[in-house]
Coordinates of C-alpha atoms in Angstrom, one line a residue:
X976 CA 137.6 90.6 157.9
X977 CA 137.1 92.7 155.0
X978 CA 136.0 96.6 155.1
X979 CA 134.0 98.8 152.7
X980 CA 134.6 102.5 152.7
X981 CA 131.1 103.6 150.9
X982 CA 131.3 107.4 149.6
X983 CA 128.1 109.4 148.4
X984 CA 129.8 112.5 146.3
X985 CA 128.3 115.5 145.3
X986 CA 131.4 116.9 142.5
X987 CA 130.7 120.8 143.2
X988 CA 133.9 121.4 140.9
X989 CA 134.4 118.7 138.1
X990 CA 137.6 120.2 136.8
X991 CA 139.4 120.1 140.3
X992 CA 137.7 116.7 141.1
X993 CA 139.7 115.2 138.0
X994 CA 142.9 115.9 140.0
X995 CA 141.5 114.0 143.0
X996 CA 140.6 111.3 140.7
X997 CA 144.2 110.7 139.8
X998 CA 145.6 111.0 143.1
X999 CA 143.8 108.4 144.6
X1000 CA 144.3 105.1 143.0
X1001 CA 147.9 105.2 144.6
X1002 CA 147.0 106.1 147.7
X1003 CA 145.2 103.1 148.2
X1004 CA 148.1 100.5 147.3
X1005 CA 150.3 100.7 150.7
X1006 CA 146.7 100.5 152.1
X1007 CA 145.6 96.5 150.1
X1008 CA 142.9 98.9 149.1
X1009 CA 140.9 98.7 145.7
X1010 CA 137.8 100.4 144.1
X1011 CA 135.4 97.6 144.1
X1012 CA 132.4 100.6 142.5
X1013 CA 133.9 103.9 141.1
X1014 CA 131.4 106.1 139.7
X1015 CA 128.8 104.5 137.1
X1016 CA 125.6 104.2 136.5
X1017 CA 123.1 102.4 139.3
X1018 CA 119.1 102.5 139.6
X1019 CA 117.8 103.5 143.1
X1020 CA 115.5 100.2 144.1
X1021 CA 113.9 101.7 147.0
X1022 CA 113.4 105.0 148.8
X1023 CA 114.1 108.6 147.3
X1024 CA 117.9 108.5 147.3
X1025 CA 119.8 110.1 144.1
X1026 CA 123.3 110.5 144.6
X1027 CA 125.8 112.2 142.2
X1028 CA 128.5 109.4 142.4
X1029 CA 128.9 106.8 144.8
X1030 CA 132.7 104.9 145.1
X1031 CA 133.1 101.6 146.6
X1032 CA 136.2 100.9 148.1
X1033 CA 137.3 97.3 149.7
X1034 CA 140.2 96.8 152.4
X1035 CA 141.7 93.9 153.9
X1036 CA 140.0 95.3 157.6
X1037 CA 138.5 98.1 159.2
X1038 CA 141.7 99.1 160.6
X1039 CA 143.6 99.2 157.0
X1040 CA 140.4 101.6 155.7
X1041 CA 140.9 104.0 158.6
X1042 CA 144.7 104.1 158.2
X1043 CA 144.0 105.0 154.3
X1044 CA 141.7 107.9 155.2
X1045 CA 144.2 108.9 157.7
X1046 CA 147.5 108.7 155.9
X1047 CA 150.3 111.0 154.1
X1048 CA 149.6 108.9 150.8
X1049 CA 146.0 110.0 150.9
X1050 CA 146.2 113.5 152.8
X1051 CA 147.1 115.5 149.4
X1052 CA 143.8 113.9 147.6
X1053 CA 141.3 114.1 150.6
X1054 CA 142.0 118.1 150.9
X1055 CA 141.4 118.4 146.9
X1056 CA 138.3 116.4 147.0
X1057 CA 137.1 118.3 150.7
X1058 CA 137.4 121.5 148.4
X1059 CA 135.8 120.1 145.5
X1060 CA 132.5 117.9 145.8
X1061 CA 129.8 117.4 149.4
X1062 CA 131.0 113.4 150.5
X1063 CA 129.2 111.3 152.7
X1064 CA 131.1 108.8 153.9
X1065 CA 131.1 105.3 155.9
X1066 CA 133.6 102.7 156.6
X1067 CA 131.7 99.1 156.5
X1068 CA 132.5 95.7 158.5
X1069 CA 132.3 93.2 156.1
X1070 CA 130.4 90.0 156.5
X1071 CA 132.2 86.4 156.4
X1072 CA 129.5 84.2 157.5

């Protein structure tokens, strides 16, 4: 069943953030992984919520999301991106009903 990693980002360092941003799109290949929402503008449609950025990300399971966030191919961008932006971040069950 798919998965959805859903990321709320606060950039606190836009020039460092870049590198992350180039990092990451191989990181997710090993993984079936693929930004399905990266950045861009949205319109909140209820309640007082105003991220920064959010990123969608799509994986073939739950498992393959985890083993992303978890893996060598990813470590290098995650501690860039833990130094420069405030994430939020969820991994989602998709729904095939």
């Amino acid at each position: 069943m798919s998965a959805y990693v859903l990321v709320e980002v606060e950039v606190t360092d836009p020039a460092t953030y870049e590198d992350y941003k180039q990092l990451t799109p191989a990181s997710l290949v090993p993984y079936d992984g693929k930004f399905v929402v990266r950045g861009g503008a949205y319109e909140t449609l209820e309640g007082d919520w105003k991220p920064q950025r959010i990123v969608l990300l799509q994986f073939p399971s739950v498992e393959r999301a985890k083993a992303w966030w978890n893996s060598p191919e990813y470590a290098r961008a995650k501690a860039i991106r833990q130094r420069a932006a405030n994430t939020k971040m969820l991994v989602l069950e998709g729904f095939e009903g």
